[in-house]
Amino acid sequence: MAVQKEIDYQIEYGDPAVVGGLSVFSREFDDAYFYEGGDLGAHYTPEATSFSLWAPTSSEALVVLYSSWDGGPEREILMTRGDKGVWNTVIPGNLEGMLYTYRVLVSDQWNEAVDPYAKAVSINGDKGALIDLSKTNPHRWTNDRPPFDHPLDSIIYEVHIRDLSIHPLSGITHKGKYLGACEPGTTGPEGIATGLSHIRSLGVTHVQLLPVYDYATESVDETNPDECYNWGYDPKNYNAPEGSYSLNPYDPGTRILELKTLIQTLHDNGLRVIMDVVYNHVYDGYRIHFTKLVPGYYLRYKNNGRFSNGSGCGNDTASERRMMRRFIVESVLYWAQEYHLDGFRFDLMGLLDVETMNEIRRRLDELDPTIVTLGEGWVMQTELPESMRANQINAGELPGIGHFNDHLRDALKGSLFNSHASGFAGGEHGLERQIERGIAAAVAYNYEIRGFALEPVQTVSYVEAHDNHTLWDKLLLSNPQENDEIRRQRHMLASAVVLTSQGIAFLHAGQEFMRTKEGHDNSYRSPDPVNWLDWQLCARNQNSVLYMKKLIALRKAHPAFRMRTAGQIRNHLVFEQAPGGSVAFTLRDHANNDDCKHIFVVHNANPYPITLNLPLPGAWTVILGLGQCGSFDRINGGPIEIFGLSSVVLGVYEHMQAYPV
């Protein structure tokens, strides 16, 4: 018990003589030691390298230099304590190619750790690397981002670097690598486009990459990357890329060059890039550099001294503390500026605090307001007052930040926690109102149709993502008696609801060809055959791929599906009378400056036809559905029949102009 008390005392106070008896958990500590200088980390030049480390609870600090990732230290250089507990030193000479760590004395214990601000790391991220970042820029490296007006124009395609190319028939040379994800003109079974060419052909606006920062060796060992698989939600070094996706993880600069090459290539192909970031927890709260350098400060603790664990991953970061907030904000800005990223998806965002997320949005707006921010605003328990949590309940305090709409997801395919729940797309009645809430982007449409969002930019409409069952697998669980053709129709119906809903549209890679993970609902470390994009399946389901392309083209052609404000939605979106098991709505009076005067959308999840009356007078043009997609058939009043398990989109054009999809 005495030993545990000593450990707890060190975590909370470090050396009391160093910090004046202030607890690292206290506001007084934050105020006394908050550092605003811009020099933290290592700053290399050919003439000298400067090092600055924030470690106020330490009584001594050293820079340790290494010449190889697996060798012993070559030199230890004493650092000098300065203002606000920041340690500094300058080492003359050209240290390019050297590796380094910090050693700090906390109470009577020496800890060695990687620099949290390291921008390049050794293999497996155990040491920082001193490199000339300008040498990591590809031959073509521009500041130009693909043209883009507003986050609500986003159609996001979420993909894992390895999944995209690792299938044996992907036709991609550098399978599982950054460079494989940007190989042009690749083809697979039956000559179909694969990889980048496939994504580009869909017409999406953004590619969202599952984590590509440096994640834990325990997840994937970079010395043998083919032996293990992981999604990457195990942060180790936040400001350096993961090495397992590199052709040469032993060279700290190569992974940076390759990731930049991927981003530039996606930009050159008209695709913006979102990075999946995980600032809510670290891979190991005891061994992470934060804890070694300033014990207790960077993570949240319960009153009993144990880690807060709302993440379910062992710990939660203390984003509300000023130096942790500063680290997160500056990390995001670094990725946006150094790597030209166009958006950030925040994992378990509901564990972060409102002020941190708003500061990120404010700083990104200064850089480029078209940079997208979205996250998982789940309502989760953590050692932070409820009013401070960046979740759906507090969405009103988070302007400009999107939340994944799990209410629409579950209404469409059934609850994640009940494999038998089929959802609207699976034929379950009584969910029409929930679907309408999703179509209205979860804004306050009227007394009954309302959700968490103040404005549509705060809602991400989706039905599947990397987490949980794919839509196909969920439909198989909930309706096992149905044949594959019926299941395909239900699947396409669900995608049609997503792409005709207000808010930001989000697609999971492979959703366009009925991706399956063979029933796995949490494949974060499952083998490749579970996770890969199966290009044979894609070849078999080309009709589904074509349908997804038509839906994407429909959304892009009609700004009425992308209204900018809740007021516009209330003024122009009208839900129409429809039989049970179906939802119908109109987008009226040139919504969001659409050339089309009125749009009429019907989603019929019943296996049989339904009949509805056209809601407004005029000559209605078939835009999607009712036989040949994009036909110029015109309907002048009267009832119309909508086939079972289908979606239909009609439009009235004042100038006899049609937008066939």
XYZ file of C-alpha atoms in Angstrom:
661
model
C 0.000 0.000 0.000
C 2.873 2.382 0.797
C 4.378 1.769 -2.646
C 1.043 2.513 -4.350
C 0.684 5.753 -2.383
C 4.183 6.791 -3.512
C 3.289 6.067 -7.146
C 0.032 8.031 -6.830
C 1.898 10.931 -5.204
C 4.446 11.006 -8.043
C 1.683 10.991 -10.660
C -0.129 13.876 -9.025
C 2.728 16.068 -7.823
C 6.033 14.867 -9.306
C 8.756 16.521 -7.260
C 6.963 19.031 -4.967
C 10.123 21.129 -4.789
C 9.974 21.567 -8.582
C 6.299 22.517 -8.965
C 5.726 24.229 -5.640
C 3.406 21.519 -4.392
C 0.849 22.061 -7.164
C -1.101 19.025 -8.341
C -0.959 18.464 -12.109
C -4.725 17.965 -11.941
C -5.307 21.487 -10.651
C -6.267 24.654 -12.504
C -3.493 26.405 -10.609
C -0.928 24.110 -12.228
C -2.365 24.837 -15.688
C -2.240 28.564 -15.068
C 1.262 28.476 -13.628
C 2.845 26.338 -16.344
C 0.875 26.981 -19.524
C 3.448 27.765 -22.211
C 2.658 29.872 -25.283
C 6.024 29.770 -27.054
C 6.227 28.324 -30.552
C 9.448 26.371 -30.159
C 8.349 23.037 -28.635
C 9.897 19.994 -30.272
C 13.081 19.643 -32.294
C 13.949 22.212 -34.970
C 16.620 21.072 -37.412
C 18.899 23.171 -39.590
C 22.182 22.075 -41.182
C 24.030 24.360 -38.762
C 22.359 23.353 -35.477
C 19.295 21.716 -33.968
C 17.322 23.225 -31.108
C 15.265 21.160 -28.679
C 12.460 22.382 -26.416
C 10.539 20.126 -24.048
C 7.643 21.016 -21.741
C 8.265 18.953 -18.596
C 7.565 21.137 -15.537
C 7.442 18.230 -13.062
C 11.010 17.164 -13.917
C 14.105 18.240 -11.986
C 16.513 17.286 -14.818
C 16.164 16.682 -18.565
C 18.472 15.335 -21.273
C 18.453 14.919 -25.036
C 19.681 11.437 -25.979
C 21.092 10.968 -29.500
C 21.186 7.673 -31.408
C 22.656 6.801 -34.794
C 20.444 3.735 -35.350
C 16.996 2.594 -34.320
C 18.261 -0.549 -32.592
C 21.596 0.661 -31.183
C 22.606 2.252 -27.909
C 22.843 5.981 -27.205
C 25.766 7.941 -28.637
C 25.461 11.162 -26.647
C 23.470 12.663 -23.799
C 23.149 16.441 -23.719
C 21.966 18.299 -20.634
C 19.014 20.630 -21.100
C 18.447 23.904 -19.248
C 15.203 24.678 -17.461
C 13.513 27.862 -18.587
C 10.196 29.641 -18.236
C 7.028 27.621 -17.529
C 8.894 24.360 -17.035
C 10.280 24.256 -20.594
C 13.698 22.646 -21.034
C 15.967 23.825 -23.852
C 19.242 23.098 -25.543
C 20.910 23.738 -28.885
C 23.288 21.198 -30.380
C 25.610 22.666 -33.032
C 26.453 20.836 -36.233
C 24.455 18.910 -38.810
C 22.441 16.192 -37.047
C 20.456 15.129 -40.117
C 19.674 11.428 -39.922
C 20.221 11.169 -36.179
C 17.554 9.781 -33.865
C 16.704 11.186 -30.455
C 14.667 10.792 -27.267
C 14.280 12.742 -24.041
C 15.230 11.551 -20.555
C 13.643 13.267 -17.574
C 14.054 12.867 -13.830
C 10.646 12.869 -12.124
C 10.974 12.648 -8.347
C 13.670 9.970 -8.113
C 12.864 8.101 -11.353
C 14.424 8.545 -14.797
C 12.000 8.124 -17.726
C 12.964 8.000 -21.398
C 10.418 8.894 -24.057
C 9.876 9.979 -27.638
C 9.298 13.685 -28.228
C 5.488 14.139 -28.390
C 6.089 16.813 -31.040
C 8.285 14.573 -33.221
C 7.438 15.006 -36.899
C 9.496 12.032 -38.043
C 10.206 8.771 -36.222
C 12.284 5.638 -36.445
C 10.823 2.280 -37.335
C 8.073 1.375 -34.856
C 8.138 4.948 -33.579
C 10.399 4.411 -30.575
C 12.637 7.389 -31.356
C 12.236 10.754 -32.973
C 14.179 11.455 -36.175
C 15.996 14.622 -37.238
C 15.361 15.266 -40.916
C 15.026 18.104 -43.390
C 11.268 18.149 -43.988
C 11.675 20.025 -47.274
C 13.306 16.889 -48.680
C 10.128 14.924 -48.024
C 8.065 16.898 -50.545
C 7.294 15.006 -53.760
C 8.461 16.410 -57.085
C 4.979 17.789 -57.644
C 3.753 19.368 -54.420
C 1.213 22.163 -54.739
C -0.959 24.142 -52.362
C -3.910 23.826 -54.719
C -6.861 21.914 -53.325
C -9.594 20.565 -55.632
C -12.313 23.204 -56.073
C -14.901 23.020 -53.328
C -17.464 25.470 -51.999
C -18.962 24.143 -48.783
C -18.723 21.169 -46.383
C -22.333 20.251 -47.234
C -21.202 19.467 -50.778
C -19.086 16.620 -49.356
C -19.637 13.049 -50.470
C -17.123 11.178 -48.334
C -15.657 7.747 -49.152
C -14.036 6.058 -46.146
C -11.224 3.596 -46.883
C -8.349 1.808 -45.146
C -5.007 2.050 -46.965
C -4.386 -1.699 -46.828
C -7.964 -2.753 -47.634
C -7.966 -0.816 -50.886
C -5.201 -2.729 -52.619
C -4.295 -5.926 -50.750
C -6.709 -8.233 -52.628
C -4.675 -10.529 -54.917
C -6.713 -9.440 -57.963
C -6.590 -5.697 -57.281
C -4.157 -5.188 -60.149
C -2.152 -2.901 -57.861
C 1.611 -3.349 -57.595
C 2.329 -1.807 -54.189
C -0.314 -3.730 -52.291
C -1.175 -2.387 -48.849
C 0.966 0.728 -49.233
C 0.551 4.477 -49.585
C 1.830 4.268 -53.152
C -0.570 1.441 -53.958
C -3.479 3.704 -53.063
C -2.426 6.192 -55.735
C -1.468 3.908 -58.625
C -3.308 5.120 -61.734
C -5.239 3.038 -64.233
C -5.345 -0.230 -62.312
C -7.819 -2.933 -63.320
C -9.114 -6.145 -61.791
C -11.425 -9.033 -62.672
C -13.280 -8.598 -65.966
C -11.321 -5.420 -66.585
C -13.079 -3.326 -63.939
C -11.363 -0.241 -62.534
C -9.802 -0.780 -59.095
C -8.136 1.349 -56.447
C -7.833 5.029 -57.216
C -9.419 4.670 -60.648
C -12.493 3.040 -59.113
C -12.858 5.741 -56.446
C -12.462 8.504 -58.983
C -15.102 6.930 -61.243
C -17.693 7.021 -58.444
C -17.749 10.811 -58.365
C -17.197 11.246 -54.613
C -15.592 14.460 -53.395
C -13.492 13.287 -50.433
C -11.468 10.206 -49.541
C -11.374 9.614 -45.785
C -8.357 7.581 -44.712
C -8.537 5.428 -41.612
C -5.661 6.386 -39.269
C -2.342 7.015 -40.975
C -0.485 8.573 -38.029
C 2.085 6.332 -36.336
C 0.246 3.732 -34.284
C 1.336 1.121 -31.780
C 3.817 -1.651 -32.522
C 1.525 -3.998 -30.617
C -1.036 -3.444 -33.392
C 1.300 -3.776 -36.385
C 5.046 -4.373 -36.160
C 6.631 -2.232 -38.878
C 9.570 -4.629 -39.162
C 7.125 -7.309 -40.316
C 3.989 -5.446 -41.436
C 2.429 -8.251 -43.453
C 2.007 -10.473 -40.414
C -0.642 -8.358 -38.669
C -3.621 -6.212 -39.580
C -5.115 -3.296 -37.681
C -7.369 -0.331 -38.360
C -4.913 1.870 -36.460
C -6.921 3.318 -33.564
C -3.916 2.938 -31.223
C -2.097 6.294 -31.243
C 1.608 6.332 -30.511
C 3.143 9.336 -32.327
C 0.518 11.832 -33.398
C 2.561 13.968 -35.798
C 4.326 11.314 -37.878
C 2.892 8.861 -40.447
C 2.505 5.131 -39.873
C 5.411 3.113 -41.281
C 3.679 -0.175 -42.127
C 2.151 1.462 -45.230
C 5.590 2.550 -46.471
C 7.858 0.727 -48.886
C 10.760 1.525 -46.538
C 9.678 2.025 -42.912
C 13.324 2.062 -41.815
C 13.882 5.475 -43.419
C 12.012 8.153 -41.421
C 11.571 10.421 -44.434
C 10.235 7.845 -46.895
C 6.870 7.366 -45.209
C 6.370 11.154 -45.194
C 7.229 11.444 -48.883
C 4.918 8.568 -49.790
C 1.949 9.905 -47.814
C 2.414 13.347 -49.377
C 2.595 11.680 -52.795
C -0.711 9.945 -52.108
C -2.370 13.196 -51.025
C -1.037 15.111 -54.041
C -2.194 12.353 -56.402
C -5.677 12.337 -54.885
C -5.794 16.131 -55.257
C -4.666 15.853 -58.874
C -7.560 13.460 -59.430
C -10.078 15.924 -58.020
C -10.357 14.224 -54.635
C -9.964 15.975 -51.312
C -8.496 14.034 -48.365
C -9.799 13.616 -44.807
C -7.642 12.106 -42.070
C -9.154 9.980 -39.314
C -7.628 11.271 -36.053
C -7.756 9.702 -32.605
C -7.022 12.325 -29.958
C -9.448 10.870 -27.392
C -7.139 8.128 -26.066
C -3.619 6.715 -26.430
C -2.578 3.144 -27.061
C -1.129 2.603 -23.560
C -1.668 5.157 -20.816
C 1.308 3.920 -18.798
C 3.908 3.686 -21.563
C 2.933 6.636 -23.763
C 5.446 9.497 -23.959
C 2.947 11.895 -22.345
C 2.869 9.908 -19.101
C 6.622 9.380 -18.977
C 7.388 13.067 -19.473
C 4.687 14.689 -17.295
C 3.048 11.906 -15.265
C -0.658 12.386 -14.669
C -1.138 15.546 -16.672
C -2.226 14.479 -20.148
C -4.786 11.789 -19.226
C -7.966 11.808 -17.145
C -8.167 9.978 -13.830
C -11.025 8.871 -11.632
C -11.162 9.752 -7.958
C -9.810 6.289 -7.121
C -6.628 7.001 -9.093
C -7.494 4.775 -12.050
C -7.676 5.983 -15.636
C -10.962 7.329 -16.922
C -11.966 4.871 -19.656
C -14.913 6.167 -21.620
C -13.067 5.141 -24.781
C -13.044 1.478 -23.794
C -9.384 1.483 -24.822
C -7.950 1.862 -21.326
C -7.766 5.637 -20.970
C -9.118 9.039 -22.032
C -6.966 12.042 -22.845
C -7.461 15.212 -20.793
C -8.195 17.544 -23.698
C -9.559 20.143 -21.275
C -6.083 20.780 -19.809
C -4.434 23.701 -21.510
C -1.236 22.049 -22.745
C -3.103 18.967 -23.970
C -5.599 21.200 -25.754
C -2.727 23.123 -27.275
C -1.079 19.899 -28.426
C -4.250 18.619 -30.126
C -5.021 21.915 -31.861
C -1.470 22.366 -33.122
C -1.280 18.745 -34.241
C -4.386 19.191 -36.408
C -3.012 22.422 -37.865
C 0.331 20.764 -38.574
C -1.321 18.016 -40.604
C -3.447 20.547 -42.475
C -0.468 22.727 -43.347
C 2.406 20.286 -43.834
C 0.358 17.557 -45.552
C -2.299 19.742 -47.235
C -5.136 17.740 -45.694
C -8.691 18.858 -46.398
C -10.553 17.506 -43.397
C -10.437 15.665 -40.092
C -12.702 12.959 -38.690
C -12.478 12.819 -34.880
C -12.755 9.352 -33.396
C -14.948 9.231 -30.250
C -15.252 13.004 -30.387
C -17.763 12.914 -27.523
C -14.840 12.292 -25.133
C -13.104 15.534 -26.141
C -14.193 18.858 -24.724
C -16.248 21.540 -26.466
C -13.635 24.279 -26.130
C -10.929 22.180 -27.806
C -13.158 21.280 -30.748
C -14.272 24.884 -31.205
C -10.676 26.088 -31.111
C -9.795 23.552 -33.816
C -12.682 24.777 -35.971
C -11.732 28.425 -35.390
C -8.100 27.876 -36.358
C -9.020 25.828 -39.427
C -11.439 28.550 -40.523
C -8.514 30.970 -40.449
C -6.539 28.583 -42.651
C -9.310 27.449 -45.032
C -13.018 27.340 -44.096
C -13.636 24.540 -46.619
C -11.619 22.117 -44.458
C -14.192 19.629 -43.146
C -14.519 18.661 -39.473
C -16.698 15.743 -38.420
C -16.667 13.208 -35.647
C -18.334 10.621 -33.491
C -20.387 12.733 -31.116
C -21.513 9.732 -29.118
C -22.818 10.329 -25.604
C -20.212 8.522 -23.493
C -19.127 8.506 -19.872
C -15.824 10.143 -19.002
C -14.347 12.167 -16.131
C -15.456 15.471 -17.615
C -18.598 17.476 -16.757
C -21.421 16.609 -19.151
C -21.781 20.210 -20.305
C -18.174 20.183 -21.545
C -18.357 17.028 -23.692
C -18.269 17.452 -27.481
C -21.210 15.139 -28.105
C -24.604 15.250 -29.791
C -26.290 16.625 -26.667
C -24.016 19.663 -26.883
C -24.086 19.962 -30.679
C -25.601 23.406 -30.287
C -22.285 24.513 -28.783
C -20.265 23.100 -31.704
C -21.061 25.160 -34.825
C -19.530 23.911 -38.052
C -18.676 20.443 -36.708
C -20.470 17.393 -38.118
C -21.736 14.494 -36.015
C -22.332 11.034 -37.443
C -26.090 10.476 -37.386
C -26.359 7.078 -35.750
C -30.113 7.611 -35.419
C -30.504 7.513 -39.197
C -28.083 4.592 -39.446
C -30.025 2.501 -36.951
C -33.401 3.498 -38.395
C -32.210 2.356 -41.821
C -30.623 -0.995 -41.001
C -31.728 -1.770 -37.448
C -30.044 -1.367 -34.086
C -26.412 -2.392 -33.833
C -27.247 -4.167 -30.590
C -30.025 -6.332 -32.042
C -29.039 -8.491 -34.984
C -32.701 -9.271 -35.705
C -33.774 -5.627 -35.994
C -34.164 -5.064 -39.719
C -34.672 -1.310 -39.911
C -36.617 0.603 -42.539
C -34.527 -0.720 -45.427
C -35.020 -4.260 -44.126
C -38.802 -3.929 -44.150
C -39.580 -2.888 -40.578
C -42.585 -0.564 -40.321
C -42.973 2.211 -37.765
C -39.623 3.841 -38.486
C -40.821 6.334 -41.076
C -40.602 9.293 -38.691
C -37.010 8.442 -37.752
C -36.122 8.280 -41.446
C -37.723 11.688 -41.929
C -35.592 13.077 -39.103
C -32.525 11.813 -40.924
C -33.653 13.196 -44.276
C -34.069 16.597 -42.569
C -30.459 16.390 -41.271
C -31.578 16.057 -37.634
C -32.445 19.773 -37.446
C -35.545 21.152 -35.726
C -37.887 20.768 -38.690
C -41.073 20.831 -36.619
C -42.298 19.701 -33.211
C -42.085 15.976 -34.060
C -39.270 15.903 -36.594
C -36.175 17.153 -34.810
C -32.799 15.876 -33.742
C -29.500 17.013 -32.268
C -28.391 19.493 -34.964
C -28.900 23.224 -35.157
C -27.760 23.333 -38.779
C -27.401 20.657 -41.488
C -23.592 20.976 -41.540
C -23.661 19.309 -38.108
C -25.096 16.051 -39.482
C -23.278 13.249 -41.323
C -25.798 10.970 -43.051
C -24.663 7.343 -43.356
C -25.743 3.732 -43.050
C -22.427 1.910 -42.670
C -18.793 2.618 -41.781
C -15.699 0.613 -40.837
C -17.274 -0.124 -37.434
C -19.967 -2.749 -36.867
C -21.658 -4.928 -39.486
C -21.651 -3.805 -43.068
C -25.111 -3.090 -44.403
C -25.051 -6.317 -46.418
C -24.142 -8.421 -43.384
C -26.791 -6.721 -41.242
C -29.470 -7.388 -43.875
C -28.359 -11.013 -43.985
C -28.707 -11.294 -40.203
C -32.075 -9.582 -39.987
C -33.678 -11.200 -43.049
C -31.893 -14.539 -43.517
C -34.823 -16.023 -45.427
C -34.576 -13.560 -48.320
C -32.584 -14.181 -51.486
C -29.620 -12.097 -52.607
C -31.564 -10.201 -55.259
C -34.076 -8.908 -52.712
C -31.201 -8.076 -50.390
C -29.459 -6.094 -53.133
C -32.609 -4.046 -53.695
C -32.892 -3.283 -49.992
C -29.208 -2.363 -49.926
C -29.534 0.093 -52.815
C -32.647 1.600 -51.221
C -30.701 2.374 -48.030
C -27.918 4.043 -50.034
C -30.532 6.078 -51.893
C -31.917 7.383 -48.594
C -28.428 8.470 -47.516
C -27.657 10.269 -50.771
C -31.014 12.067 -50.923
C -30.831 13.243 -47.295
C -29.746 16.690 -46.176
C -26.427 17.056 -44.366
C -23.019 15.642 -45.268
C -23.134 12.339 -47.190
C -20.839 9.503 -46.118
C -20.128 6.142 -47.774
C -18.081 3.181 -46.593
C -15.638 1.735 -49.133
C -17.292 -1.207 -50.844
C -20.801 -0.119 -49.930
C -21.317 0.437 -53.649
C -20.818 -3.283 -54.364
C -22.432 -4.845 -51.284
C -19.286 -5.251 -49.205
C -19.333 -8.134 -46.758
C -17.019 -8.967 -43.874
C -18.467 -12.462 -43.586
C -20.472 -11.491 -40.499
C -17.603 -9.901 -38.534
C -18.877 -6.815 -36.715
C -15.537 -5.626 -35.310
C -12.819 -6.467 -37.802
C -10.177 -4.079 -36.414
C -7.559 -6.825 -36.344
C -9.147 -9.513 -38.514
C -7.102 -10.934 -41.402
C -7.020 -9.471 -44.894
C -9.675 -11.765 -46.419
C -12.209 -10.320 -43.962
C -11.238 -6.687 -44.500
C -10.026 -6.319 -48.057
C -12.034 -4.735 -50.835
C -13.006 -7.808 -52.819
C -12.632 -6.792 -56.456
C -14.217 -10.054 -57.609
C -17.351 -9.080 -55.671
C -17.137 -5.646 -57.246
C -17.011 -7.209 -60.710
C -20.089 -9.305 -59.955
C -22.040 -6.306 -58.662
C -21.346 -3.749 -61.360
C -25.045 -2.918 -61.613
C -24.938 -1.826 -57.984
C -21.802 0.233 -58.641
C -23.545 1.937 -61.554
C -26.550 2.705 -59.365
C -24.303 4.304 -56.721
C -22.683 6.435 -59.410
C -26.128 7.609 -60.498
C -27.066 8.513 -56.920
C -23.837 10.456 -56.464
C -24.353 12.268 -59.755
C -27.930 13.066 -58.722
C -26.786 14.644 -55.469
C -24.041 16.645 -57.173
C -26.364 17.868 -59.940
C -29.059 19.082 -57.563
C -28.114 21.532 -54.802
C -31.590 21.015 -53.347
C -30.163 17.908 -51.619
C -27.499 20.100 -49.995
C -29.407 22.976 -48.408
C -27.161 25.212 -46.335
C -29.378 26.126 -43.391
C -32.088 24.702 -41.178
C -34.281 27.589 -42.291
C -33.952 26.519 -45.923
C -34.872 22.963 -44.979
C -37.968 24.096 -43.106
C -38.982 26.347 -46.007
C -38.343 24.017 -48.946
C -38.583 20.415 -47.676
C -42.117 19.047 -47.381
C -42.877 15.503 -46.277
C -45.770 14.062 -48.291
C -48.417 11.503 -47.400
C -47.196 7.965 -48.097
C -48.253 4.414 -47.129
C -46.582 2.647 -44.216
C -43.160 1.318 -45.088
C -42.452 4.243 -47.396
C -41.317 7.862 -47.122
C -42.018 10.631 -49.635
C -40.959 14.281 -49.728
C -40.691 17.244 -52.053
C -37.968 19.860 -52.345
C -39.900 22.889 -53.527
C -39.418 26.266 -55.159
C -35.855 25.996 -56.453
C -34.450 24.856 -53.107
C -30.885 26.067 -52.616
C -30.982 27.708 -56.066
C -31.571 24.410 -57.842
C -32.462 24.819 -61.548
C -35.209 22.290 -60.931
C -38.375 23.972 -59.624
C -39.634 20.978 -57.614
C -38.157 17.560 -56.798
C -40.267 14.631 -55.605
C -38.548 11.676 -53.866
C -40.170 8.404 -52.816
C -38.457 5.560 -50.935
C -40.610 2.414 -50.918
C -39.202 -0.228 -48.552
C -42.205 -2.500 -49.052
C -41.695 -5.565 -51.263
C -44.831 -4.580 -53.217
C -45.797 -1.509 -55.282
C -47.454 1.526 -53.749
C -49.485 4.279 -55.391
C -49.151 7.987 -54.655
C -50.514 11.167 -56.176
C -48.121 13.702 -57.566
C -48.039 16.448 -54.933
C -47.837 19.474 -57.253
C -49.044 20.321 -60.741
C -46.621 20.317 -63.630
C -44.834 18.101 -66.105
C -42.716 15.757 -64.014
C -39.493 14.398 -65.505
C -38.151 11.062 -64.336
C -34.662 11.648 -62.950
C -34.064 8.327 -61.207
C -36.150 5.161 -61.102
C -39.398 4.145 -62.866
C -37.767 1.967 -65.458
C -34.732 3.233 -67.335
C -32.773 5.543 -65.046
C -32.468 8.979 -66.596
C -35.239 8.550 -69.130
C -36.993 11.678 -70.367
C -40.455 10.218 -69.722
C -42.788 12.927 -68.507
C -45.732 12.499 -66.180
C -48.538 15.048 -66.124
C -50.553 14.673 -62.957
C -52.493 11.749 -61.575
C -51.401 8.814 -59.436
C -48.073 7.061 -59.984
C -47.048 3.553 -59.025
C -43.724 3.055 -57.243
C -42.213 -0.405 -57.520
C -41.452 -2.367 -54.369
C -37.989 -1.926 -52.821
C -37.156 1.075 -54.963
C -36.446 4.779 -54.831
C -37.816 7.266 -57.349
C -36.816 10.867 -58.014
C -38.919 13.147 -60.225
C -38.444 16.803 -61.112
C -40.336 19.729 -62.600
C -38.189 21.914 -64.864
C -39.542 25.288 -65.868
C -37.445 25.402 -69.007
C -38.105 21.819 -70.130
C -34.580 21.058 -69.029
C -33.734 17.653 -67.564
C -30.794 16.313 -65.593
C -30.685 12.632 -66.518
C -28.532 10.675 -64.103
